[in-house]
């Protein structure tokens, strides 16, 4: 028996998918940190992979962030970049926007949502896979890495607003200052470094500690150039779990029942062979139930993990069985064995993955 319960996302109140509508003035803002209320301009900084656990447990690396007002909120499920960033920008749950994992089964093939590639054919039009207008159709300036400008994933979750690409962190800071000083009421900015370092080196490495210290310095510098009537609001798409090499588990117990895998290492969708869904569920529960929350597609939807009222397209994309890791393990997709080189992972519903910061501080420039 799994000794802990999953942290089910909040979709109808203070949670990551409600943040953008609230910042745009739709709905009750009483749950937002006080510094972002009545601000002339808001800079939303999304730091990929910086979960609440890192902020709570490592104040020595994060003294600036530790001084911010606010606390933790829940991200979405799966707790992974494609799903969560799209929920931030669209303001809806994965059940509605449809980017339900790192790799998604779309029209009979598995789409890598971040590289926006199929293995066997041309990729789809991003707006046909994710149909919800980002930023509720408003023109919100986006400050993110320059090389993301033409990617399919960028078109899926950031289309419609002016794009300002940064090459270095100093230009991220400079663009946010410039746009705020020009009067933009809301600016969306994104930094991926914490997630990248965690995946390569793990959460217990000196490299990860150094990256946290670097991020804190970056935030301090950003605060110093923002005016006092501008609020810096900081959040993340997900937290992380450290994964040792031997904790990447194969799926040999169910391989004869699985047609294909999708999703993430810690939120693995298993698409059954025709007519074998019930056999797959029973076998997966026996083989992996001590290390994961094993759910059928129907149970996943009934429990609302992906959000309310899933679209027909989303229902088709979900595997017949889902393995959501509860222990510090991840499940290897046989078609993506290189994923097992990652030293941290996310996607599941543990507190370390699901709890993300929602913090705010006014700019320090007079």
mmCIF file of C-alpha atoms in Angstrom:
data_model
loop_
_atom_site.group_PDB
_atom_site.id
_atom_site.type_symbol
_atom_site.label_atom_id
_atom_site.label_comp_id
_atom_site.label_asym_id
_atom_site.label_seq_id
_atom_site.Cartn_x
_atom_site.Cartn_y
_atom_site.Cartn_z
ATOM 1 C CA UNK A 1 0.000 0.000 0.000
ATOM 2 C CA UNK A 2 1.170 3.516 -0.795
ATOM 3 C CA UNK A 3 1.703 5.259 2.568
ATOM 4 C CA UNK A 4 0.886 8.809 1.430
ATOM 5 C CA UNK A 5 -1.978 10.407 -0.450
ATOM 6 C CA UNK A 6 -1.578 12.384 -3.665
ATOM 7 C CA UNK A 7 -1.686 16.174 -3.486
ATOM 8 C CA UNK A 8 -4.654 16.856 -5.752
ATOM 9 C CA UNK A 9 -4.378 20.202 -7.587
ATOM 10 C CA UNK A 10 -6.588 23.176 -6.775
ATOM 11 C CA UNK A 11 -8.409 24.334 -9.903
ATOM 12 C CA UNK A 12 -11.319 26.300 -8.433
ATOM 13 C CA UNK A 13 -9.413 28.670 -6.151
ATOM 14 C CA UNK A 14 -5.866 29.631 -5.164
ATOM 15 C CA UNK A 15 -3.795 27.529 -7.563
ATOM 16 C CA UNK A 16 -1.464 27.948 -10.497
ATOM 17 C CA UNK A 17 -4.169 27.803 -13.181
ATOM 18 C CA UNK A 18 -6.039 30.671 -11.476
ATOM 19 C CA UNK A 19 -3.027 32.987 -11.304
ATOM 20 C CA UNK A 20 -3.125 34.583 -14.755
ATOM 21 C CA UNK A 21 -6.857 35.432 -14.735
ATOM 22 C CA UNK A 22 -6.442 36.958 -11.274
ATOM 23 C CA UNK A 23 -3.446 39.064 -12.342
ATOM 24 C CA UNK A 24 -5.497 40.212 -15.335
ATOM 25 C CA UNK A 25 -8.234 41.419 -13.011
ATOM 26 C CA UNK A 26 -10.702 38.563 -13.367
ATOM 27 C CA UNK A 27 -11.878 37.195 -10.035
ATOM 28 C CA UNK A 28 -11.017 37.668 -6.392
ATOM 29 C CA UNK A 29 -7.451 38.862 -5.782
ATOM 30 C CA UNK A 30 -7.554 38.462 -1.993
ATOM 31 C CA UNK A 31 -5.395 35.323 -2.163
ATOM 32 C CA UNK A 32 -2.559 37.115 -3.955
ATOM 33 C CA UNK A 33 0.398 38.336 -1.862
ATOM 34 C CA UNK A 34 -0.223 41.877 -0.673
ATOM 35 C CA UNK A 35 2.652 43.593 -2.604
ATOM 36 C CA UNK A 36 1.083 42.790 -5.984
ATOM 37 C CA UNK A 37 -2.271 44.361 -5.142
ATOM 38 C CA UNK A 38 -2.813 47.838 -6.591
ATOM 39 C CA UNK A 39 0.603 47.782 -8.284
ATOM 40 C CA UNK A 40 0.964 49.961 -11.376
ATOM 41 C CA UNK A 41 2.853 47.165 -13.135
ATOM 42 C CA UNK A 42 3.383 43.478 -12.366
ATOM 43 C CA UNK A 43 6.377 41.444 -13.545
ATOM 44 C CA UNK A 44 5.537 37.749 -13.306
ATOM 45 C CA UNK A 45 8.769 35.746 -13.132
ATOM 46 C CA UNK A 46 8.337 31.995 -13.651
ATOM 47 C CA UNK A 47 11.379 30.032 -12.484
ATOM 48 C CA UNK A 48 11.220 26.563 -13.965
ATOM 49 C CA UNK A 49 11.624 23.812 -11.380
ATOM 50 C CA UNK A 50 11.875 25.981 -8.244
ATOM 51 C CA UNK A 51 9.458 24.182 -5.933
ATOM 52 C CA UNK A 52 8.337 25.423 -2.542
ATOM 53 C CA UNK A 53 10.412 22.725 -0.841
ATOM 54 C CA UNK A 54 13.629 24.324 -2.148
ATOM 55 C CA UNK A 55 12.651 27.737 -0.788
ATOM 56 C CA UNK A 56 11.450 26.346 2.543
ATOM 57 C CA UNK A 57 14.471 24.135 3.171
ATOM 58 C CA UNK A 58 17.348 26.221 1.732
ATOM 59 C CA UNK A 59 17.041 29.773 3.094
ATOM 60 C CA UNK A 60 20.824 30.093 3.172
ATOM 61 C CA UNK A 61 20.894 29.911 -0.642
ATOM 62 C CA UNK A 62 17.753 32.008 -1.078
ATOM 63 C CA UNK A 63 17.834 34.938 1.395
ATOM 64 C CA UNK A 64 16.180 37.381 -1.015
ATOM 65 C CA UNK A 65 13.325 35.035 -1.904
ATOM 66 C CA UNK A 66 12.899 34.189 1.772
ATOM 67 C CA UNK A 67 12.147 37.865 2.431
ATOM 68 C CA UNK A 68 9.217 37.959 -0.030
ATOM 69 C CA UNK A 69 5.590 37.978 1.063
ATOM 70 C CA UNK A 70 3.452 34.980 0.175
ATOM 71 C CA UNK A 71 3.638 31.215 0.463
ATOM 72 C CA UNK A 72 2.885 28.086 -1.513
ATOM 73 C CA UNK A 73 0.102 27.146 -3.932
ATOM 74 C CA UNK A 74 -0.517 23.962 -5.898
ATOM 75 C CA UNK A 75 0.583 23.470 -9.453
ATOM 76 C CA UNK A 76 -1.378 21.334 -11.933
ATOM 77 C CA UNK A 77 -1.206 17.644 -12.751
ATOM 78 C CA UNK A 78 0.910 16.388 -14.229
ATOM 79 C CA UNK A 79 3.452 18.617 -12.486
ATOM 80 C CA UNK A 80 5.545 19.113 -15.574
ATOM 81 C CA UNK A 81 6.640 22.048 -17.711
ATOM 82 C CA UNK A 82 4.389 21.650 -20.753
ATOM 83 C CA UNK A 83 1.230 21.253 -18.687
ATOM 84 C CA UNK A 84 2.008 23.834 -16.013
ATOM 85 C CA UNK A 85 3.376 26.667 -18.170
ATOM 86 C CA UNK A 86 0.362 26.330 -20.438
ATOM 87 C CA UNK A 87 -1.971 26.478 -17.438
ATOM 88 C CA UNK A 88 -0.172 29.604 -16.215
ATOM 89 C CA UNK A 89 -0.579 31.460 -19.500
ATOM 90 C CA UNK A 90 -4.057 30.241 -20.475
ATOM 91 C CA UNK A 91 -5.563 30.205 -16.983
ATOM 92 C CA UNK A 92 -7.182 26.810 -17.498
ATOM 93 C CA UNK A 93 -6.507 23.246 -16.329
ATOM 94 C CA UNK A 94 -4.692 20.643 -18.465
ATOM 95 C CA UNK A 95 -8.060 18.921 -18.955
ATOM 96 C CA UNK A 96 -9.045 21.947 -21.010
ATOM 97 C CA UNK A 97 -5.865 23.100 -22.783
ATOM 98 C CA UNK A 98 -4.734 19.578 -23.666
ATOM 99 C CA UNK A 99 -0.958 19.682 -23.112
ATOM 100 C CA UNK A 100 -1.124 16.863 -20.588
ATOM 101 C CA UNK A 101 2.551 15.926 -20.347
ATOM 102 C CA UNK A 102 6.057 16.122 -21.714
ATOM 103 C CA UNK A 103 5.101 13.614 -24.424
ATOM 104 C CA UNK A 104 1.496 13.442 -25.602
ATOM 105 C CA UNK A 105 -0.284 10.941 -27.835
ATOM 106 C CA UNK A 106 -1.880 13.035 -30.577
ATOM 107 C CA UNK A 107 -3.617 11.492 -33.581
ATOM 108 C CA UNK A 108 -1.887 8.126 -33.231
ATOM 109 C CA UNK A 109 1.669 9.367 -32.654
ATOM 110 C CA UNK A 110 3.548 10.682 -29.619
ATOM 111 C CA UNK A 111 4.345 14.406 -29.719
ATOM 112 C CA UNK A 112 7.279 15.769 -27.733
ATOM 113 C CA UNK A 113 5.577 18.908 -26.435
ATOM 114 C CA UNK A 114 8.791 20.819 -25.623
ATOM 115 C CA UNK A 115 10.632 20.176 -28.899
ATOM 116 C CA UNK A 116 7.271 20.025 -30.740
ATOM 117 C CA UNK A 117 8.275 17.003 -32.783
ATOM 118 C CA UNK A 118 6.708 13.744 -33.840
ATOM 119 C CA UNK A 119 9.115 10.836 -34.360
ATOM 120 C CA UNK A 120 7.695 9.902 -37.749
ATOM 121 C CA UNK A 121 6.101 12.927 -39.432
ATOM 122 C CA UNK A 122 5.797 16.691 -39.517
ATOM 123 C CA UNK A 123 4.570 18.284 -36.292
ATOM 124 C CA UNK A 124 1.014 19.598 -35.980
ATOM 125 C CA UNK A 125 -0.114 23.204 -35.964
ATOM 126 C CA UNK A 126 0.290 24.280 -32.306
ATOM 127 C CA UNK A 127 -3.087 26.000 -32.290
ATOM 128 C CA UNK A 128 -4.776 22.757 -33.337
ATOM 129 C CA UNK A 129 -3.361 20.907 -30.319
ATOM 130 C CA UNK A 130 -3.753 23.738 -27.784
ATOM 131 C CA UNK A 131 -6.737 25.900 -28.735
ATOM 132 C CA UNK A 132 -7.072 28.224 -25.720
ATOM 133 C CA UNK A 133 -5.848 31.795 -26.280
ATOM 134 C CA UNK A 134 -2.982 32.648 -23.905
ATOM 135 C CA UNK A 135 -3.416 35.612 -21.569
ATOM 136 C CA UNK A 136 -7.195 35.576 -22.191
ATOM 137 C CA UNK A 137 -6.533 37.074 -25.612
ATOM 138 C CA UNK A 138 -4.768 40.147 -24.240
ATOM 139 C CA UNK A 139 -1.421 41.406 -25.539
ATOM 140 C CA UNK A 140 0.963 40.610 -22.684
ATOM 141 C CA UNK A 141 4.685 41.075 -23.424
ATOM 142 C CA UNK A 142 6.769 37.917 -23.030
ATOM 143 C CA UNK A 143 10.413 37.932 -21.906
ATOM 144 C CA UNK A 144 11.999 34.507 -22.381
ATOM 145 C CA UNK A 145 15.038 32.939 -24.022
ATOM 146 C CA UNK A 146 15.740 34.138 -27.533
ATOM 147 C CA UNK A 147 16.016 30.625 -28.962
ATOM 148 C CA UNK A 148 12.434 29.829 -27.959
ATOM 149 C CA UNK A 149 11.016 32.433 -30.333
ATOM 150 C CA UNK A 150 10.020 30.107 -33.178
ATOM 151 C CA UNK A 151 9.330 26.892 -31.288
ATOM 152 C CA UNK A 152 6.042 25.076 -31.566
ATOM 153 C CA UNK A 153 5.658 24.993 -27.807
ATOM 154 C CA UNK A 154 6.084 28.763 -27.648
ATOM 155 C CA UNK A 155 3.337 29.125 -30.235
ATOM 156 C CA UNK A 156 1.157 26.768 -28.226
ATOM 157 C CA UNK A 157 1.388 28.576 -24.894
ATOM 158 C CA UNK A 158 2.664 32.111 -25.567
ATOM 159 C CA UNK A 159 1.205 33.147 -28.930
ATOM 160 C CA UNK A 160 -0.448 36.489 -29.424
ATOM 161 C CA UNK A 161 1.777 38.865 -27.471
ATOM 162 C CA UNK A 162 5.004 40.730 -28.270
ATOM 163 C CA UNK A 163 8.071 38.525 -27.791
ATOM 164 C CA UNK A 164 11.277 39.896 -26.262
ATOM 165 C CA UNK A 165 14.036 37.298 -26.320
ATOM 166 C CA UNK A 166 16.900 37.400 -23.866
ATOM 167 C CA UNK A 167 20.414 36.046 -24.461
ATOM 168 C CA UNK A 168 21.810 36.605 -20.959
ATOM 169 C CA UNK A 169 20.287 37.119 -17.522
ATOM 170 C CA UNK A 170 21.298 40.793 -17.625
ATOM 171 C CA UNK A 171 19.070 41.253 -20.674
ATOM 172 C CA UNK A 172 16.182 39.436 -18.961
ATOM 173 C CA UNK A 173 16.486 41.988 -16.145
ATOM 174 C CA UNK A 174 16.858 44.890 -18.561
ATOM 175 C CA UNK A 175 13.840 43.917 -20.653
ATOM 176 C CA UNK A 176 11.620 43.566 -17.585
ATOM 177 C CA UNK A 177 12.699 47.019 -16.383
ATOM 178 C CA UNK A 178 12.202 48.597 -19.801
ATOM 179 C CA UNK A 179 8.720 47.152 -20.294
ATOM 180 C CA UNK A 180 7.608 48.097 -16.793
ATOM 181 C CA UNK A 181 8.905 51.654 -17.217
ATOM 182 C CA UNK A 182 7.019 51.879 -20.522
ATOM 183 C CA UNK A 183 3.806 51.217 -18.636
ATOM 184 C CA UNK A 184 3.041 47.558 -19.376
ATOM 185 C CA UNK A 185 0.533 46.529 -16.693
ATOM 186 C CA UNK A 186 1.671 42.879 -16.828
ATOM 187 C CA UNK A 187 4.888 41.312 -18.092
ATOM 188 C CA UNK A 188 5.473 37.554 -18.310
ATOM 189 C CA UNK A 189 9.094 36.428 -17.877
ATOM 190 C CA UNK A 190 10.660 32.991 -17.693
ATOM 191 C CA UNK A 191 13.956 31.531 -16.477
ATOM 192 C CA UNK A 192 14.779 27.812 -17.011
ATOM 193 C CA UNK A 193 18.122 27.408 -15.231
ATOM 194 C CA UNK A 194 17.048 25.715 -11.979
ATOM 195 C CA UNK A 195 15.272 22.924 -13.825
ATOM 196 C CA UNK A 196 18.168 22.406 -16.240
ATOM 197 C CA UNK A 197 20.784 22.164 -13.487
ATOM 198 C CA UNK A 198 18.590 19.885 -11.351
ATOM 199 C CA UNK A 199 18.028 17.459 -14.217
ATOM 200 C CA UNK A 200 21.734 17.281 -15.045
ATOM 201 C CA UNK A 201 23.260 17.153 -11.556
ATOM 202 C CA UNK A 202 20.491 16.321 -9.067
ATOM 203 C CA UNK A 203 19.167 18.169 -6.045
ATOM 204 C CA UNK A 204 21.967 17.142 -3.701
ATOM 205 C CA UNK A 205 24.838 18.510 -5.783
ATOM 206 C CA UNK A 206 26.925 21.626 -5.260
ATOM 207 C CA UNK A 207 25.884 22.713 -8.759
ATOM 208 C CA UNK A 208 22.245 22.856 -7.665
ATOM 209 C CA UNK A 209 23.154 24.857 -4.559
ATOM 210 C CA UNK A 210 25.151 27.281 -6.703
ATOM 211 C CA UNK A 211 22.240 27.675 -9.107
ATOM 212 C CA UNK A 212 19.867 28.521 -6.261
ATOM 213 C CA UNK A 213 22.303 31.182 -5.041
ATOM 214 C CA UNK A 214 22.573 32.544 -8.573
ATOM 215 C CA UNK A 215 18.788 32.758 -8.902
ATOM 216 C CA UNK A 216 18.547 34.615 -5.611
ATOM 217 C CA UNK A 217 21.136 37.119 -6.842
ATOM 218 C CA UNK A 218 19.228 37.487 -10.134
ATOM 219 C CA UNK A 219 16.018 38.253 -8.248
ATOM 220 C CA UNK A 220 17.840 40.761 -6.036
ATOM 221 C CA UNK A 221 19.187 42.549 -9.105
ATOM 222 C CA UNK A 222 15.760 42.571 -10.736
ATOM 223 C CA UNK A 223 14.195 44.092 -7.620
ATOM 224 C CA UNK A 224 16.845 46.788 -7.572
ATOM 225 C CA UNK A 225 15.910 48.081 -11.048
ATOM 226 C CA UNK A 226 12.121 47.862 -10.749
ATOM 227 C CA UNK A 227 10.300 50.931 -9.485
ATOM 228 C CA UNK A 228 8.521 50.896 -6.137
ATOM 229 C CA UNK A 229 5.102 50.933 -7.810
ATOM 230 C CA UNK A 230 5.977 47.717 -9.675
ATOM 231 C CA UNK A 231 5.434 44.296 -8.093
ATOM 232 C CA UNK A 232 7.682 41.357 -8.834
ATOM 233 C CA UNK A 233 5.586 38.188 -8.534
ATOM 234 C CA UNK A 234 7.490 34.923 -8.504
ATOM 235 C CA UNK A 235 6.171 31.432 -9.118
ATOM 236 C CA UNK A 236 7.244 28.117 -10.655
ATOM 237 C CA UNK A 237 5.739 25.409 -12.792
ATOM 238 C CA UNK A 238 6.656 22.489 -10.515
ATOM 239 C CA UNK A 239 9.028 21.209 -7.863
ATOM 240 C CA UNK A 240 11.423 18.272 -8.136
ATOM 241 C CA UNK A 241 12.372 14.901 -6.701
ATOM 242 C CA UNK A 242 15.969 13.643 -6.681
ATOM 243 C CA UNK A 243 16.320 10.418 -8.679
ATOM 244 C CA UNK A 244 19.282 8.046 -8.360
ATOM 245 C CA UNK A 245 20.324 6.088 -11.476
ATOM 246 C CA UNK A 246 19.033 2.819 -10.012
ATOM 247 C CA UNK A 247 15.654 4.432 -9.290
ATOM 248 C CA UNK A 248 14.710 4.554 -12.958
ATOM 249 C CA UNK A 249 12.510 1.477 -13.333
ATOM 250 C CA UNK A 250 11.774 -0.541 -16.445
ATOM 251 C CA UNK A 251 8.284 -1.623 -17.455
ATOM 252 C CA UNK A 252 9.007 -5.252 -18.230
ATOM 253 C CA UNK A 253 6.114 -6.418 -16.036
ATOM 254 C CA UNK A 254 3.591 -4.814 -18.398
ATOM 255 C CA UNK A 255 5.438 -4.673 -21.720
ATOM 256 C CA UNK A 256 3.277 -7.344 -23.357
ATOM 257 C CA UNK A 257 0.147 -5.343 -22.532
ATOM 258 C CA UNK A 258 1.380 -1.896 -23.588
ATOM 259 C CA UNK A 259 1.116 -0.545 -27.106
ATOM 260 C CA UNK A 260 2.886 2.743 -26.340
ATOM 261 C CA UNK A 261 3.948 5.060 -23.517
ATOM 262 C CA UNK A 262 3.651 8.808 -23.198
ATOM 263 C CA UNK A 263 3.778 11.386 -20.420
ATOM 264 C CA UNK A 264 6.727 11.807 -18.037
ATOM 265 C CA UNK A 265 8.965 9.501 -16.030
ATOM 266 C CA UNK A 266 6.995 10.192 -12.856
ATOM 267 C CA UNK A 267 3.597 10.430 -14.561
ATOM 268 C CA UNK A 268 3.726 7.661 -17.097
ATOM 269 C CA UNK A 269 0.755 7.075 -19.376
ATOM 270 C CA UNK A 270 0.439 3.467 -20.520
ATOM 271 C CA UNK A 271 -1.618 2.991 -23.676
ATOM 272 C CA UNK A 272 -2.843 -0.580 -23.709
ATOM 273 C CA UNK A 273 -3.000 -3.025 -26.554
ATOM 274 C CA UNK A 274 -6.494 -3.387 -27.949
ATOM 275 C CA UNK A 275 -8.831 -5.043 -25.470
ATOM 276 C CA UNK A 276 -6.193 -5.351 -22.712
ATOM 277 C CA UNK A 277 -6.874 -2.245 -20.610
ATOM 278 C CA UNK A 278 -8.276 -4.139 -17.614
ATOM 279 C CA UNK A 279 -5.444 -6.682 -17.707
ATOM 280 C CA UNK A 280 -2.956 -3.819 -17.873
ATOM 281 C CA UNK A 281 -4.524 -2.090 -14.871
ATOM 282 C CA UNK A 282 -4.478 -5.231 -12.731
ATOM 283 C CA UNK A 283 -0.898 -6.111 -13.692
ATOM 284 C CA UNK A 284 0.347 -2.561 -13.144
ATOM 285 C CA UNK A 285 -1.271 -2.435 -9.712
ATOM 286 C CA UNK A 286 0.422 -5.682 -8.721
ATOM 287 C CA UNK A 287 3.819 -4.697 -10.131
ATOM 288 C CA UNK A 288 4.026 -1.005 -9.244
ATOM 289 C CA UNK A 289 1.342 -0.283 -6.648
ATOM 290 C CA UNK A 290 3.881 -0.066 -3.810
ATOM 291 C CA UNK A 291 5.798 2.707 -5.618
ATOM 292 C CA UNK A 292 3.094 4.582 -7.488
ATOM 293 C CA UNK A 293 -0.502 5.662 -7.491
ATOM 294 C CA UNK A 294 -1.865 3.442 -10.251
ATOM 295 C CA UNK A 295 -5.024 4.750 -11.878
ATOM 296 C CA UNK A 296 -7.195 3.796 -14.805
ATOM 297 C CA UNK A 297 -8.106 6.570 -17.228
ATOM 298 C CA UNK A 298 -11.608 6.614 -15.776
ATOM 299 C CA UNK A 299 -10.384 6.934 -12.183
ATOM 300 C CA UNK A 300 -7.930 9.683 -13.159
ATOM 301 C CA UNK A 301 -10.777 11.680 -14.670
ATOM 302 C CA UNK A 302 -13.205 10.953 -11.830
ATOM 303 C CA UNK A 303 -10.682 12.149 -9.228
ATOM 304 C CA UNK A 304 -10.144 15.378 -11.158
ATOM 305 C CA UNK A 305 -6.373 15.241 -11.322
ATOM 306 C CA UNK A 306 -6.225 17.007 -14.693
ATOM 307 C CA UNK A 307 -9.089 19.355 -13.895
ATOM 308 C CA UNK A 308 -12.826 19.457 -14.503
ATOM 309 C CA UNK A 309 -14.696 18.773 -17.732
ATOM 310 C CA UNK A 310 -11.958 17.310 -19.952
ATOM 311 C CA UNK A 311 -12.368 17.851 -23.667
ATOM 312 C CA UNK A 312 -12.843 14.856 -25.977
ATOM 313 C CA UNK A 313 -9.335 15.422 -27.370
ATOM 314 C CA UNK A 314 -7.840 15.238 -23.882
ATOM 315 C CA UNK A 315 -9.701 12.041 -23.077
ATOM 316 C CA UNK A 316 -8.219 10.463 -26.204
ATOM 317 C CA UNK A 317 -4.692 11.553 -25.215
ATOM 318 C CA UNK A 318 -4.721 10.020 -21.722
ATOM 319 C CA UNK A 319 -3.282 6.531 -21.351
ATOM 320 C CA UNK A 320 -5.522 3.651 -20.306
ATOM 321 C CA UNK A 321 -3.420 3.386 -17.141
ATOM 322 C CA UNK A 322 -1.334 6.029 -15.356
ATOM 323 C CA UNK A 323 1.641 5.382 -13.086
ATOM 324 C CA UNK A 324 2.088 8.424 -10.828
ATOM 325 C CA UNK A 325 5.200 7.793 -8.740
ATOM 326 C CA UNK A 326 4.766 8.114 -4.982
ATOM 327 C CA UNK A 327 8.299 6.974 -4.086
ATOM 328 C CA UNK A 328 11.536 8.510 -5.397
ATOM 329 C CA UNK A 329 11.402 6.503 -8.611
ATOM 330 C CA UNK A 330 10.594 7.094 -12.259
ATOM 331 C CA UNK A 331 9.433 4.797 -15.053
ATOM 332 C CA UNK A 332 11.401 4.378 -18.282
ATOM 333 C CA UNK A 333 9.643 4.722 -21.613
ATOM 334 C CA UNK A 334 11.299 2.041 -23.809
ATOM 335 C CA UNK A 335 11.259 4.492 -26.736
ATOM 336 C CA UNK A 336 13.015 7.203 -24.701
ATOM 337 C CA UNK A 337 15.724 5.418 -22.684
ATOM 338 C CA UNK A 338 17.881 8.550 -22.542
ATOM 339 C CA UNK A 339 15.400 10.078 -20.103
ATOM 340 C CA UNK A 340 16.911 7.816 -17.448
ATOM 341 C CA UNK A 341 20.042 10.003 -17.435
ATOM 342 C CA UNK A 342 18.105 12.709 -15.581
ATOM 343 C CA UNK A 343 19.119 13.115 -11.942
ATOM 344 C CA UNK A 344 15.882 14.799 -10.932
ATOM 345 C CA UNK A 345 12.337 14.336 -12.162
ATOM 346 C CA UNK A 346 8.802 15.612 -11.671
ATOM 347 C CA UNK A 347 5.283 15.088 -12.932
ATOM 348 C CA UNK A 348 3.627 13.263 -10.053
ATOM 349 C CA UNK A 349 1.513 14.432 -7.124
ATOM 350 C CA UNK A 350 3.905 14.398 -4.165
ATOM 351 C CA UNK A 351 4.159 17.576 -2.117
ATOM 352 C CA UNK A 352 7.734 18.167 -3.329
ATOM 353 C CA UNK A 353 6.481 18.316 -6.919
ATOM 354 C CA UNK A 354 3.071 19.906 -6.422
ATOM 355 C CA UNK A 355 3.789 22.797 -4.050
ATOM 356 C CA UNK A 356 5.186 25.871 -5.803
ATOM 357 C CA UNK A 357 5.855 29.403 -4.566
ATOM 358 C CA UNK A 358 3.616 32.391 -5.026
ATOM 359 C CA UNK A 359 5.744 35.250 -3.701
ATOM 360 C CA UNK A 360 5.774 38.999 -4.247
ATOM 361 C CA UNK A 361 7.865 42.059 -3.441
ATOM 362 C CA UNK A 362 7.717 45.666 -4.580
ATOM 363 C CA UNK A 363 10.589 47.044 -6.631
ATOM 364 C CA UNK A 364 13.288 48.900 -4.731
ATOM 365 C CA UNK A 365 13.997 51.755 -7.154
ATOM 366 C CA UNK A 366 12.659 55.058 -5.889
#
